[in-house]
Amino acid sequence: MRRAFFGAVGLALVCAGSSGAQERPEFAFPVACRLGGTCFVQQGVDRDPGPGFRAFDCGPLSYDGHTGTDIRLPDLEAMAQGVAVLAAADGVVRAIRDGVPDDGTAAAPAGQGCGNGVALTHPNGWETQYCHLMNGSVGVAPGDVIDAGTPLGRVGYSGRTEFPHLEFVVRHNGNIVDPFDPSDLGSCGLGARDLWQDEVAFPGGGLLSVGFSDAVPEFEAIKAGTADADALSAGGPALVFWANIFGGRAGDVVQLEIRAPAGTVFHRHEIEISRTQAQLFRASGRRISTELAPGRYSGTATLLRDGSVLSQRSGTVRIE
């Protein structure tokens, strides 16, 4: 069991843009995944200095005092496949922790909110920290000199968390820095140039996963990754299509459509989200009074914001 101390600092946003060009880092994306496909930026650094919260774009995808960028996987099943966490820049391992269970404990022991993690130091006072790694996955040791892209561990569910993700924390001289907008003003995305090596999208919400079932599933099953059926009985009670959503805002619209094997519309429903939520799901379908025609049915979920498509995902199920 590996453990080391992770120092805590207060939330203080600094302006990286004021440093010399040679001191300004550029961070590679720290997870080996396809952003917007197999992983998603769920939440950003809290830019509100008071008791409220807001992300750098002035949207609600943060929470009071949040100091990192949360890069999440859609569900626990995806986590179990093993998704690598990568060093965002060349550096030296300052500290690690391993041995914390992947149980998403809401009330983690004091000092273990980060769960399993790695802290790296970089030149000119910069540091990156990688939290909530999978138990037993940390593969580096204090003092190791590593290159950008080096695997540090795998995305996990350890520490204080509600979903499997990496919390990526950036500090400069001990102060928290938002890699999306390192200015000290957090001016709704109009501050300093970001610190990402390549473009990293922050859409402010989207569809994590979709699936079919023969009844409205429990949200816990969706979050576990066990709610999606590959095949259903033609004589089942219902055919339901569901969508798992992050960052839904009041007024967003979810469109759910099921098509029969011939391509005709079997079911279509439109649902307006009534309140802003970090995580939610919506489902719709039809009760089955007579057996369905066998074959492959397809479903498409579309998330609209202000009348424009924000995210869209599709899935299929075999009826037999």
PDB file of C-alpha atoms in Angstrom:
ATOM      1  CA  MET A   1       0.000   0.000   0.000  1.00  0.00           C
ATOM      2  CA  ARG A   2       1.478   3.321  -1.062  1.00  0.00           C
ATOM      3  CA  ARG A   3       0.609   6.476   0.824  1.00  0.00           C
ATOM      4  CA  ALA A   4       2.077   9.945   0.928  1.00  0.00           C
ATOM      5  CA  PHE A   5       0.948  13.341   2.130  1.00  0.00           C
ATOM      6  CA  PHE A   6      -0.881  15.636  -0.275  1.00  0.00           C
ATOM      7  CA  GLY A   7      -0.663  19.236   0.897  1.00  0.00           C
ATOM      8  CA  ALA A   8      -3.817  21.353   0.742  1.00  0.00           C
ATOM      9  CA  VAL A   9      -3.922  24.992  -0.239  1.00  0.00           C
ATOM     10  CA  GLY A  10      -6.652  27.604  -0.184  1.00  0.00           C
ATOM     11  CA  LEU A  11      -8.541  28.556  -3.342  1.00  0.00           C
ATOM     12  CA  ALA A  12      -6.640  31.472  -4.844  1.00  0.00           C
ATOM     13  CA  LEU A  13      -6.806  32.083  -8.577  1.00  0.00           C
ATOM     14  CA  VAL A  14      -3.698  33.505 -10.203  1.00  0.00           C
ATOM     15  CA  CYS A  15      -2.951  34.996 -13.576  1.00  0.00           C
ATOM     16  CA  ALA A  16      -0.541  32.741 -15.428  1.00  0.00           C
ATOM     17  CA  GLY A  17      -0.545  35.172 -18.311  1.00  0.00           C
ATOM     18  CA  SER A  18       1.547  37.604 -16.285  1.00  0.00           C
ATOM     19  CA  SER A  19       4.458  35.161 -16.136  1.00  0.00           C
ATOM     20  CA  GLY A  20       7.194  35.213 -18.722  1.00  0.00           C
ATOM     21  CA  ALA A  21       6.597  33.144 -21.841  1.00  0.00           C
ATOM     22  CA  GLN A  22       9.236  30.621 -20.724  1.00  0.00           C
ATOM     23  CA  GLU A  23       7.300  30.044 -17.468  1.00  0.00           C
ATOM     24  CA  ARG A  24       3.933  29.423 -19.074  1.00  0.00           C
ATOM     25  CA  PRO A  25       3.224  25.682 -19.334  1.00  0.00           C
ATOM     26  CA  GLU A  26       1.201  23.870 -21.965  1.00  0.00           C
ATOM     27  CA  PHE A  27      -0.556  20.786 -20.686  1.00  0.00           C
ATOM     28  CA  ALA A  28      -1.333  17.671 -22.699  1.00  0.00           C
ATOM     29  CA  PHE A  29      -4.760  16.159 -22.061  1.00  0.00           C
ATOM     30  CA  PRO A  30      -4.225  13.907 -19.017  1.00  0.00           C
ATOM     31  CA  VAL A  31      -6.534  10.979 -19.869  1.00  0.00           C
ATOM     32  CA  ALA A  32      -6.127   8.393 -22.641  1.00  0.00           C
ATOM     33  CA  CYS A  33      -9.663   8.737 -23.991  1.00  0.00           C
ATOM     34  CA  ARG A  34     -11.665  10.359 -26.778  1.00  0.00           C
ATOM     35  CA  LEU A  35     -13.036  13.629 -25.412  1.00  0.00           C
ATOM     36  CA  GLY A  36     -16.774  13.876 -26.066  1.00  0.00           C
ATOM     37  CA  GLY A  37     -16.931  10.173 -26.970  1.00  0.00           C
ATOM     38  CA  THR A  38     -15.485   8.003 -24.210  1.00  0.00           C
ATOM     39  CA  CYS A  39     -14.799  10.763 -21.663  1.00  0.00           C
ATOM     40  CA  PHE A  40     -16.210  14.177 -20.853  1.00  0.00           C
ATOM     41  CA  VAL A  41     -15.263  17.368 -18.995  1.00  0.00           C
ATOM     42  CA  GLN A  42     -17.913  17.275 -16.289  1.00  0.00           C
ATOM     43  CA  GLN A  43     -16.894  20.228 -14.105  1.00  0.00           C
ATOM     44  CA  GLY A  44     -14.358  23.035 -13.952  1.00  0.00           C
ATOM     45  CA  VAL A  45     -12.665  25.178 -11.329  1.00  0.00           C
ATOM     46  CA  ASP A  46     -14.980  27.390  -9.259  1.00  0.00           C
ATOM     47  CA  ARG A  47     -14.358  30.984 -10.383  1.00  0.00           C
ATOM     48  CA  ASP A  48     -16.762  32.609  -7.905  1.00  0.00           C
ATOM     49  CA  PRO A  49     -14.874  34.159  -4.945  1.00  0.00           C
ATOM     50  CA  GLY A  50     -17.980  34.060  -2.741  1.00  0.00           C
ATOM     51  CA  PRO A  51     -20.300  31.310  -1.526  1.00  0.00           C
ATOM     52  CA  GLY A  52     -21.730  30.752  -5.024  1.00  0.00           C
ATOM     53  CA  PHE A  53     -20.021  28.967  -7.897  1.00  0.00           C
ATOM     54  CA  ARG A  54     -19.467  29.230 -11.622  1.00  0.00           C
ATOM     55  CA  ALA A  55     -17.155  27.725 -14.225  1.00  0.00           C
ATOM     56  CA  PHE A  56     -14.845  29.885 -16.351  1.00  0.00           C
ATOM     57  CA  ASP A  57     -17.627  30.257 -18.963  1.00  0.00           C
ATOM     58  CA  CYS A  58     -19.963  31.550 -16.211  1.00  0.00           C
ATOM     59  CA  GLY A  59     -21.995  28.349 -16.514  1.00  0.00           C
ATOM     60  CA  PRO A  60     -23.051  26.091 -13.617  1.00  0.00           C
ATOM     61  CA  LEU A  61     -20.637  23.183 -14.223  1.00  0.00           C
ATOM     62  CA  SER A  62     -18.659  23.606 -11.000  1.00  0.00           C
ATOM     63  CA  TYR A  63     -19.423  23.733  -7.285  1.00  0.00           C
ATOM     64  CA  ASP A  64     -18.424  25.982  -4.412  1.00  0.00           C
ATOM     65  CA  GLY A  65     -14.693  25.715  -3.738  1.00  0.00           C
ATOM     66  CA  HIS A  66     -13.962  23.209  -6.524  1.00  0.00           C
ATOM     67  CA  THR A  67     -10.257  23.430  -7.366  1.00  0.00           C
ATOM     68  CA  GLY A  68      -9.845  21.105 -10.356  1.00  0.00           C
ATOM     69  CA  THR A  69     -11.065  20.008 -13.777  1.00  0.00           C
ATOM     70  CA  ASP A  70     -13.134  16.799 -13.641  1.00  0.00           C
ATOM     71  CA  ILE A  71     -12.641  14.493 -16.637  1.00  0.00           C
ATOM     72  CA  ARG A  72     -15.202  11.736 -16.230  1.00  0.00           C
ATOM     73  CA  LEU A  73     -16.048   8.374 -17.737  1.00  0.00           C
ATOM     74  CA  PRO A  74     -19.692   7.588 -18.544  1.00  0.00           C
ATOM     75  CA  ASP A  75     -20.082   4.793 -15.968  1.00  0.00           C
ATOM     76  CA  LEU A  76     -18.373   2.267 -13.716  1.00  0.00           C
ATOM     77  CA  GLU A  77     -18.320  -0.355 -16.473  1.00  0.00           C
ATOM     78  CA  ALA A  78     -16.143   1.958 -18.579  1.00  0.00           C
ATOM     79  CA  MET A  79     -13.876   2.513 -15.576  1.00  0.00           C
ATOM     80  CA  ALA A  80     -13.427  -1.249 -15.108  1.00  0.00           C
ATOM     81  CA  GLN A  81     -11.951  -1.503 -18.625  1.00  0.00           C
ATOM     82  CA  GLY A  82      -8.953   0.524 -17.406  1.00  0.00           C
ATOM     83  CA  VAL A  83      -8.452   4.059 -18.733  1.00  0.00           C
ATOM     84  CA  ALA A  84      -4.943   5.475 -18.294  1.00  0.00           C
ATOM     85  CA  VAL A  85      -4.210   8.762 -16.548  1.00  0.00           C
ATOM     86  CA  LEU A  86      -1.221  10.475 -18.175  1.00  0.00           C
ATOM     87  CA  ALA A  87       1.290  13.078 -17.012  1.00  0.00           C
ATOM     88  CA  ALA A  88       0.250  16.399 -18.545  1.00  0.00           C
ATOM     89  CA  ALA A  89       3.852  17.681 -18.712  1.00  0.00           C
ATOM     90  CA  ASP A  90       7.435  16.639 -17.965  1.00  0.00           C
ATOM     91  CA  GLY A  91       8.040  16.627 -14.235  1.00  0.00           C
ATOM     92  CA  VAL A  92       9.125  14.924 -11.029  1.00  0.00           C
ATOM     93  CA  VAL A  93       6.833  12.878  -8.790  1.00  0.00           C
ATOM     94  CA  ARG A  94       6.482  14.769  -5.493  1.00  0.00           C
ATOM     95  CA  ALA A  95       3.975  12.499  -3.745  1.00  0.00           C
ATOM     96  CA  ILE A  96       1.586   9.597  -4.289  1.00  0.00           C
ATOM     97  CA  ARG A  97      -1.244   7.839  -2.488  1.00  0.00           C
ATOM     98  CA  ASP A  98      -2.613   4.376  -3.270  1.00  0.00           C
ATOM     99  CA  GLY A  99      -4.737   1.870  -1.371  1.00  0.00           C
ATOM    100  CA  VAL A 100      -7.972   3.920  -1.054  1.00  0.00           C
ATOM    101  CA  PRO A 101     -11.007   1.799  -2.111  1.00  0.00           C
ATOM    102  CA  ASP A 102     -12.988   2.622  -5.258  1.00  0.00           C
ATOM    103  CA  ASP A 103     -16.248   3.173  -3.410  1.00  0.00           C
ATOM    104  CA  GLY A 104     -16.980   6.842  -4.105  1.00  0.00           C
ATOM    105  CA  THR A 105     -17.214   7.578  -0.394  1.00  0.00           C
ATOM    106  CA  ALA A 106     -19.148  10.797   0.082  1.00  0.00           C
ATOM    107  CA  ALA A 107     -17.465  11.352   3.461  1.00  0.00           C
ATOM    108  CA  ALA A 108     -13.871  10.298   2.825  1.00  0.00           C
ATOM    109  CA  PRO A 109     -11.491  10.253   5.809  1.00  0.00           C
ATOM    110  CA  ALA A 110      -9.836  13.570   6.616  1.00  0.00           C
ATOM    111  CA  GLY A 111      -7.157  14.384   4.099  1.00  0.00           C
ATOM    112  CA  GLN A 112      -8.271  11.671   1.655  1.00  0.00           C
ATOM    113  CA  GLY A 113     -10.857  13.537  -0.430  1.00  0.00           C
ATOM    114  CA  CYS A 114      -8.507  13.225  -3.403  1.00  0.00           C
ATOM    115  CA  GLY A 115      -8.492   9.437  -3.014  1.00  0.00           C
ATOM    116  CA  ASN A 116      -5.586   7.752  -4.738  1.00  0.00           C
ATOM    117  CA  GLY A 117      -3.431  10.278  -6.527  1.00  0.00           C
ATOM    118  CA  VAL A 118      -0.154  11.576  -7.855  1.00  0.00           C
ATOM    119  CA  ALA A 119       1.385  15.051  -7.485  1.00  0.00           C
ATOM    120  CA  LEU A 120       4.022  16.231  -9.991  1.00  0.00           C
ATOM    121  CA  THR A 121       6.292  19.263  -9.803  1.00  0.00           C
ATOM    122  CA  HIS A 122       7.269  21.173 -12.940  1.00  0.00           C
ATOM    123  CA  PRO A 123       9.705  24.030 -13.558  1.00  0.00           C
ATOM    124  CA  ASN A 124       9.044  27.606 -12.401  1.00  0.00           C
ATOM    125  CA  GLY A 125       6.754  26.781  -9.494  1.00  0.00           C
ATOM    126  CA  TRP A 126       4.119  24.767 -11.367  1.00  0.00           C
ATOM    127  CA  GLU A 127       2.506  21.608 -10.025  1.00  0.00           C
ATOM    128  CA  THR A 128      -0.158  19.222 -11.278  1.00  0.00           C
ATOM    129  CA  GLN A 129      -2.163  16.809  -9.152  1.00  0.00           C
ATOM    130  CA  TYR A 130      -4.181  13.783 -10.332  1.00  0.00           C
ATOM    131  CA  CYS A 131      -6.974  12.616  -8.001  1.00  0.00           C
ATOM    132  CA  HIS A 132      -9.480   9.731  -7.660  1.00  0.00           C
ATOM    133  CA  LEU A 133      -7.243   7.150  -9.355  1.00  0.00           C
ATOM    134  CA  MET A 134      -8.199   3.466  -9.321  1.00  0.00           C
ATOM    135  CA  ASN A 135      -7.105   1.544  -6.258  1.00  0.00           C
ATOM    136  CA  GLY A 136      -3.858  -0.304  -6.937  1.00  0.00           C
ATOM    137  CA  SER A 137      -3.185   1.440 -10.244  1.00  0.00           C
ATOM    138  CA  VAL A 138      -0.553   4.029  -9.271  1.00  0.00           C
ATOM    139  CA  GLY A 139       2.594   3.079 -11.166  1.00  0.00           C
ATOM    140  CA  VAL A 140       5.096   5.785 -10.196  1.00  0.00           C
ATOM    141  CA  ALA A 141       7.039   6.584  -7.018  1.00  0.00           C
ATOM    142  CA  PRO A 142       8.208   9.801  -5.336  1.00  0.00           C
ATOM    143  CA  GLY A 143      11.358  11.112  -6.992  1.00  0.00           C
ATOM    144  CA  ASP A 144      10.650   9.545 -10.393  1.00  0.00           C
ATOM    145  CA  VAL A 145      11.532  11.858 -13.298  1.00  0.00           C
ATOM    146  CA  ILE A 146       8.890  11.401 -15.993  1.00  0.00           C
ATOM    147  CA  ASP A 147       7.966  12.706 -19.419  1.00  0.00           C
ATOM    148  CA  ALA A 148       4.635  14.111 -20.551  1.00  0.00           C
ATOM    149  CA  GLY A 149       2.357  11.242 -21.530  1.00  0.00           C
ATOM    150  CA  THR A 150       3.804   8.812 -18.978  1.00  0.00           C
ATOM    151  CA  PRO A 151       1.030   6.636 -17.463  1.00  0.00           C
ATOM    152  CA  LEU A 152       0.555   7.506 -13.799  1.00  0.00           C
ATOM    153  CA  GLY A 153      -2.371   5.203 -13.015  1.00  0.00           C
ATOM    154  CA  ARG A 154      -5.961   4.643 -14.157  1.00  0.00           C
ATOM    155  CA  VAL A 155      -9.177   6.635 -13.789  1.00  0.00           C
ATOM    156  CA  GLY A 156     -10.961   5.486 -10.639  1.00  0.00           C
ATOM    157  CA  TYR A 157     -13.682   6.098  -8.093  1.00  0.00           C
ATOM    158  CA  SER A 158     -11.655   6.637  -4.919  1.00  0.00           C
ATOM    159  CA  GLY A 159     -11.990   9.432  -2.389  1.00  0.00           C
ATOM    160  CA  ARG A 160     -14.849  11.912  -2.266  1.00  0.00           C
ATOM    161  CA  THR A 161     -16.602  11.554  -5.632  1.00  0.00           C
ATOM    162  CA  GLU A 162     -19.976  10.814  -7.205  1.00  0.00           C
ATOM    163  CA  PHE A 163     -18.760   9.375 -10.530  1.00  0.00           C
ATOM    164  CA  PRO A 164     -15.601   7.766 -11.967  1.00  0.00           C
ATOM    165  CA  HIS A 165     -13.246  10.517 -13.052  1.00  0.00           C
ATOM    166  CA  LEU A 166      -9.876  12.186 -12.898  1.00  0.00           C
ATOM    167  CA  GLU A 167      -9.742  15.491 -11.050  1.00  0.00           C
ATOM    168  CA  PHE A 168      -6.879  17.395 -12.658  1.00  0.00           C
ATOM    169  CA  VAL A 169      -5.566  20.166 -10.394  1.00  0.00           C
ATOM    170  CA  VAL A 170      -3.067  22.853 -11.475  1.00  0.00           C
ATOM    171  CA  ARG A 171      -1.147  25.081  -9.052  1.00  0.00           C
ATOM    172  CA  HIS A 172       1.402  27.843  -9.559  1.00  0.00           C
ATOM    173  CA  ASN A 173       3.466  28.787  -6.518  1.00  0.00           C
ATOM    174  CA  GLY A 174       0.865  27.006  -4.395  1.00  0.00           C
ATOM    175  CA  ASN A 175      -2.165  28.801  -5.847  1.00  0.00           C
ATOM    176  CA  ILE A 176      -4.943  27.140  -7.855  1.00  0.00           C
ATOM    177  CA  VAL A 177      -4.944  27.897 -11.598  1.00  0.00           C
ATOM    178  CA  ASP A 178      -7.786  27.122 -14.008  1.00  0.00           C
ATOM    179  CA  PRO A 179      -6.244  25.600 -17.179  1.00  0.00           C
ATOM    180  CA  PHE A 180      -9.227  26.785 -19.234  1.00  0.00           C
ATOM    181  CA  ASP A 181      -8.731  30.422 -18.227  1.00  0.00           C
ATOM    182  CA  PRO A 182      -5.685  31.187 -16.040  1.00  0.00           C
ATOM    183  CA  SER A 183      -6.624  34.835 -15.540  1.00  0.00           C
ATOM    184  CA  ASP A 184      -7.468  36.035 -12.052  1.00  0.00           C
ATOM    185  CA  LEU A 185     -10.833  37.460 -13.166  1.00  0.00           C
ATOM    186  CA  GLY A 186     -12.628  34.440 -14.611  1.00  0.00           C
ATOM    187  CA  SER A 187     -14.343  36.720 -17.096  1.00  0.00           C
ATOM    188  CA  CYS A 188     -16.741  34.261 -18.724  1.00  0.00           C
ATOM    189  CA  GLY A 189     -14.209  32.733 -21.094  1.00  0.00           C
ATOM    190  CA  LEU A 190     -12.738  36.087 -22.123  1.00  0.00           C
ATOM    191  CA  GLY A 191      -9.659  35.995 -19.894  1.00  0.00           C
ATOM    192  CA  ALA A 192      -6.141  34.750 -20.614  1.00  0.00           C
ATOM    193  CA  ARG A 193      -5.322  32.135 -23.239  1.00  0.00           C
ATOM    194  CA  ASP A 194      -5.832  28.614 -21.894  1.00  0.00           C
ATOM    195  CA  LEU A 195      -2.994  26.306 -20.865  1.00  0.00           C
ATOM    196  CA  TRP A 196      -3.944  23.317 -23.028  1.00  0.00           C
ATOM    197  CA  GLN A 197      -1.463  22.068 -25.605  1.00  0.00           C
ATOM    198  CA  ASP A 198      -4.339  21.159 -27.946  1.00  0.00           C
ATOM    199  CA  GLU A 199      -7.919  22.376 -27.984  1.00  0.00           C
ATOM    200  CA  VAL A 200     -10.015  20.945 -25.134  1.00  0.00           C
ATOM    201  CA  ALA A 201     -13.748  21.501 -25.538  1.00  0.00           C
ATOM    202  CA  PHE A 202     -15.887  22.588 -22.589  1.00  0.00           C
ATOM    203  CA  PRO A 203     -19.423  22.203 -23.988  1.00  0.00           C
ATOM    204  CA  GLY A 204     -21.224  22.804 -20.708  1.00  0.00           C
ATOM    205  CA  GLY A 205     -23.208  19.571 -20.835  1.00  0.00           C
ATOM    206  CA  GLY A 206     -23.898  16.568 -23.017  1.00  0.00           C
ATOM    207  CA  LEU A 207     -24.982  12.952 -23.348  1.00  0.00           C
ATOM    208  CA  LEU A 208     -22.838  10.398 -21.541  1.00  0.00           C
ATOM    209  CA  SER A 209     -24.520   7.219 -22.747  1.00  0.00           C
ATOM    210  CA  VAL A 210     -27.749   5.809 -24.170  1.00  0.00           C
ATOM    211  CA  GLY A 211     -29.377   2.398 -24.100  1.00  0.00           C
ATOM    212  CA  PHE A 212     -32.445   0.193 -24.403  1.00  0.00           C
ATOM    213  CA  SER A 213     -34.317  -1.686 -21.690  1.00  0.00           C
ATOM    214  CA  ASP A 214     -37.752  -3.270 -21.177  1.00  0.00           C
ATOM    215  CA  ALA A 215     -38.651  -0.825 -18.381  1.00  0.00           C
ATOM    216  CA  VAL A 216     -37.492   2.552 -17.121  1.00  0.00           C
ATOM    217  CA  PRO A 217     -34.156   1.648 -15.504  1.00  0.00           C
ATOM    218  CA  GLU A 218     -32.904   2.651 -12.080  1.00  0.00           C
ATOM    219  CA  PHE A 219     -30.391   5.507 -12.204  1.00  0.00           C
ATOM    220  CA  GLU A 220     -27.932   3.411 -10.181  1.00  0.00           C
ATOM    221  CA  ALA A 221     -27.934   0.794 -12.959  1.00  0.00           C
ATOM    222  CA  ILE A 222     -27.248   3.479 -15.572  1.00  0.00           C
ATOM    223  CA  LYS A 223     -24.354   4.863 -13.523  1.00  0.00           C
ATOM    224  CA  ALA A 224     -22.993   1.341 -13.079  1.00  0.00           C
ATOM    225  CA  GLY A 225     -23.188   0.694 -16.840  1.00  0.00           C
ATOM    226  CA  THR A 226     -25.525  -2.291 -16.486  1.00  0.00           C
ATOM    227  CA  ALA A 227     -28.812  -0.793 -17.758  1.00  0.00           C
ATOM    228  CA  ASP A 228     -28.168  -1.205 -21.494  1.00  0.00           C
ATOM    229  CA  ALA A 229     -29.523  -4.439 -23.025  1.00  0.00           C
ATOM    230  CA  ASP A 230     -27.984  -5.993 -26.160  1.00  0.00           C
ATOM    231  CA  ALA A 231     -31.137  -8.014 -26.826  1.00  0.00           C
ATOM    232  CA  LEU A 232     -34.735  -7.959 -25.580  1.00  0.00           C
ATOM    233  CA  SER A 233     -37.716 -10.260 -25.978  1.00  0.00           C
ATOM    234  CA  ALA A 234     -40.304  -9.454 -28.644  1.00  0.00           C
ATOM    235  CA  GLY A 235     -42.957 -10.217 -26.039  1.00  0.00           C
ATOM    236  CA  GLY A 236     -41.477  -8.067 -23.285  1.00  0.00           C
ATOM    237  CA  PRO A 237     -43.480  -5.549 -21.275  1.00  0.00           C
ATOM    238  CA  ALA A 238     -42.115  -2.453 -23.049  1.00  0.00           C
ATOM    239  CA  LEU A 239     -39.415  -1.033 -25.272  1.00  0.00           C
ATOM    240  CA  VAL A 240     -37.697   1.893 -23.546  1.00  0.00           C
ATOM    241  CA  PHE A 241     -34.846   4.107 -24.745  1.00  0.00           C
ATOM    242  CA  TRP A 242     -32.928   6.149 -22.164  1.00  0.00           C
ATOM    243  CA  ALA A 243     -30.237   8.842 -22.149  1.00  0.00           C
ATOM    244  CA  ASN A 244     -27.709   9.584 -19.406  1.00  0.00           C
ATOM    245  CA  ILE A 245     -26.995  13.336 -19.256  1.00  0.00           C
ATOM    246  CA  PHE A 246     -24.488  15.623 -17.540  1.00  0.00           C
ATOM    247  CA  GLY A 247     -24.798  19.367 -17.132  1.00  0.00           C
ATOM    248  CA  GLY A 248     -28.483  19.569 -18.003  1.00  0.00           C
ATOM    249  CA  ARG A 249     -29.902  23.063 -17.625  1.00  0.00           C
ATOM    250  CA  ALA A 250     -33.441  24.285 -17.071  1.00  0.00           C
ATOM    251  CA  GLY A 251     -34.989  24.784 -20.515  1.00  0.00           C
ATOM    252  CA  ASP A 252     -32.822  22.190 -22.281  1.00  0.00           C
ATOM    253  CA  VAL A 253     -34.805  19.728 -24.410  1.00  0.00           C
ATOM    254  CA  VAL A 254     -34.160  15.994 -24.721  1.00  0.00           C
ATOM    255  CA  GLN A 255     -35.476  14.301 -27.852  1.00  0.00           C
ATOM    256  CA  LEU A 256     -35.744  10.499 -27.748  1.00  0.00           C
ATOM    257  CA  GLU A 257     -36.572   8.558 -30.911  1.00  0.00           C
ATOM    258  CA  ILE A 258     -36.861   4.817 -31.598  1.00  0.00           C
ATOM    259  CA  ARG A 259     -36.938   3.432 -35.129  1.00  0.00           C
ATOM    260  CA  ALA A 260     -38.113  -0.030 -36.187  1.00  0.00           C
ATOM    261  CA  PRO A 261     -35.923  -2.332 -38.324  1.00  0.00           C
ATOM    262  CA  ALA A 262     -37.544  -0.983 -41.497  1.00  0.00           C
ATOM    263  CA  GLY A 263     -36.500   2.554 -40.531  1.00  0.00           C
ATOM    264  CA  THR A 264     -39.976   3.769 -39.625  1.00  0.00           C
ATOM    265  CA  VAL A 265     -40.488   5.779 -36.439  1.00  0.00           C
ATOM    266  CA  PHE A 266     -41.640   3.438 -33.668  1.00  0.00           C
ATOM    267  CA  HIS A 267     -41.698   6.055 -30.897  1.00  0.00           C
ATOM    268  CA  ARG A 268     -40.699   9.680 -30.467  1.00  0.00           C
ATOM    269  CA  HIS A 269     -40.882  11.882 -27.387  1.00  0.00           C
ATOM    270  CA  GLU A 270     -39.588  15.316 -26.412  1.00  0.00           C
ATOM    271  CA  ILE A 271     -38.885  16.229 -22.788  1.00  0.00           C
ATOM    272  CA  GLU A 272     -37.976  19.648 -21.384  1.00  0.00           C
ATOM    273  CA  ILE A 273     -35.570  19.668 -18.428  1.00  0.00           C
ATOM    274  CA  SER A 274     -37.196  21.642 -15.643  1.00  0.00           C
ATOM    275  CA  ARG A 275     -34.171  22.334 -13.417  1.00  0.00           C
ATOM    276  CA  THR A 276     -30.406  22.520 -13.735  1.00  0.00           C
ATOM    277  CA  GLN A 277     -28.676  19.303 -12.617  1.00  0.00           C
ATOM    278  CA  ALA A 278     -25.113  18.015 -12.794  1.00  0.00           C
ATOM    279  CA  GLN A 279     -26.320  14.443 -13.491  1.00  0.00           C
ATOM    280  CA  LEU A 280     -29.686  13.140 -14.666  1.00  0.00           C
ATOM    281  CA  PHE A 281     -31.335  10.738 -17.074  1.00  0.00           C
ATOM    282  CA  ARG A 282     -34.466  10.701 -19.166  1.00  0.00           C
ATOM    283  CA  ALA A 283     -36.292   7.708 -20.634  1.00  0.00           C
ATOM    284  CA  SER A 284     -39.265   7.105 -22.904  1.00  0.00           C
ATOM    285  CA  GLY A 285     -40.825   4.238 -24.795  1.00  0.00           C
ATOM    286  CA  ARG A 286     -43.953   2.199 -25.515  1.00  0.00           C
ATOM    287  CA  ARG A 287     -45.720  -0.589 -23.689  1.00  0.00           C
ATOM    288  CA  ILE A 288     -45.944  -3.759 -25.777  1.00  0.00           C
ATOM    289  CA  SER A 289     -49.488  -5.083 -26.300  1.00  0.00           C
ATOM    290  CA  THR A 290     -48.619  -7.437 -29.172  1.00  0.00           C
ATOM    291  CA  GLU A 291     -45.224  -8.943 -29.935  1.00  0.00           C
ATOM    292  CA  LEU A 292     -42.723  -6.689 -31.673  1.00  0.00           C
ATOM    293  CA  ALA A 293     -41.416  -7.536 -35.114  1.00  0.00           C
ATOM    294  CA  PRO A 294     -37.987  -9.107 -34.615  1.00  0.00           C
ATOM    295  CA  GLY A 295     -34.869  -7.334 -35.839  1.00  0.00           C
ATOM    296  CA  ARG A 296     -32.583  -4.485 -34.853  1.00  0.00           C
ATOM    297  CA  TYR A 297     -34.196  -1.341 -33.449  1.00  0.00           C
ATOM    298  CA  SER A 298     -32.258   1.913 -33.273  1.00  0.00           C
ATOM    299  CA  GLY A 299     -32.511   4.836 -30.899  1.00  0.00           C
ATOM    300  CA  THR A 300     -31.253   8.407 -31.100  1.00  0.00           C
ATOM    301  CA  ALA A 301     -31.072  10.882 -28.240  1.00  0.00           C
ATOM    302  CA  THR A 302     -30.552  14.582 -28.909  1.00  0.00           C
ATOM    303  CA  LEU A 303     -29.865  17.259 -26.309  1.00  0.00           C
ATOM    304  CA  LEU A 304     -30.845  20.758 -27.438  1.00  0.00           C
ATOM    305  CA  ARG A 305     -29.974  24.049 -25.772  1.00  0.00           C
ATOM    306  CA  ASP A 306     -31.543  27.284 -26.968  1.00  0.00           C
ATOM    307  CA  GLY A 307     -32.826  25.413 -30.020  1.00  0.00           C
ATOM    308  CA  SER A 308     -29.396  24.137 -31.130  1.00  0.00           C
ATOM    309  CA  VAL A 309     -28.038  20.600 -30.902  1.00  0.00           C
ATOM    310  CA  LEU A 310     -25.570  20.369 -28.009  1.00  0.00           C
ATOM    311  CA  SER A 311     -25.049  16.602 -28.076  1.00  0.00           C
ATOM    312  CA  GLN A 312     -26.375  13.521 -29.856  1.00  0.00           C
ATOM    313  CA  ARG A 313     -25.838   9.774 -29.322  1.00  0.00           C
ATOM    314  CA  SER A 314     -27.326   6.638 -30.859  1.00  0.00           C
ATOM    315  CA  GLY A 315     -27.675   2.987 -29.897  1.00  0.00           C
ATOM    316  CA  THR A 316     -29.304  -0.250 -31.054  1.00  0.00           C
ATOM    317  CA  VAL A 317     -30.971  -3.322 -29.573  1.00  0.00           C
ATOM    318  CA  ARG A 318     -31.821  -6.705 -31.063  1.00  0.00           C
ATOM    319  CA  ILE A 319     -35.435  -7.836 -30.617  1.00  0.00           C
ATOM    320  CA  GLU A 320     -35.785 -11.590 -30.772  1.00  0.00           C
TER     321      GLU A 320
END
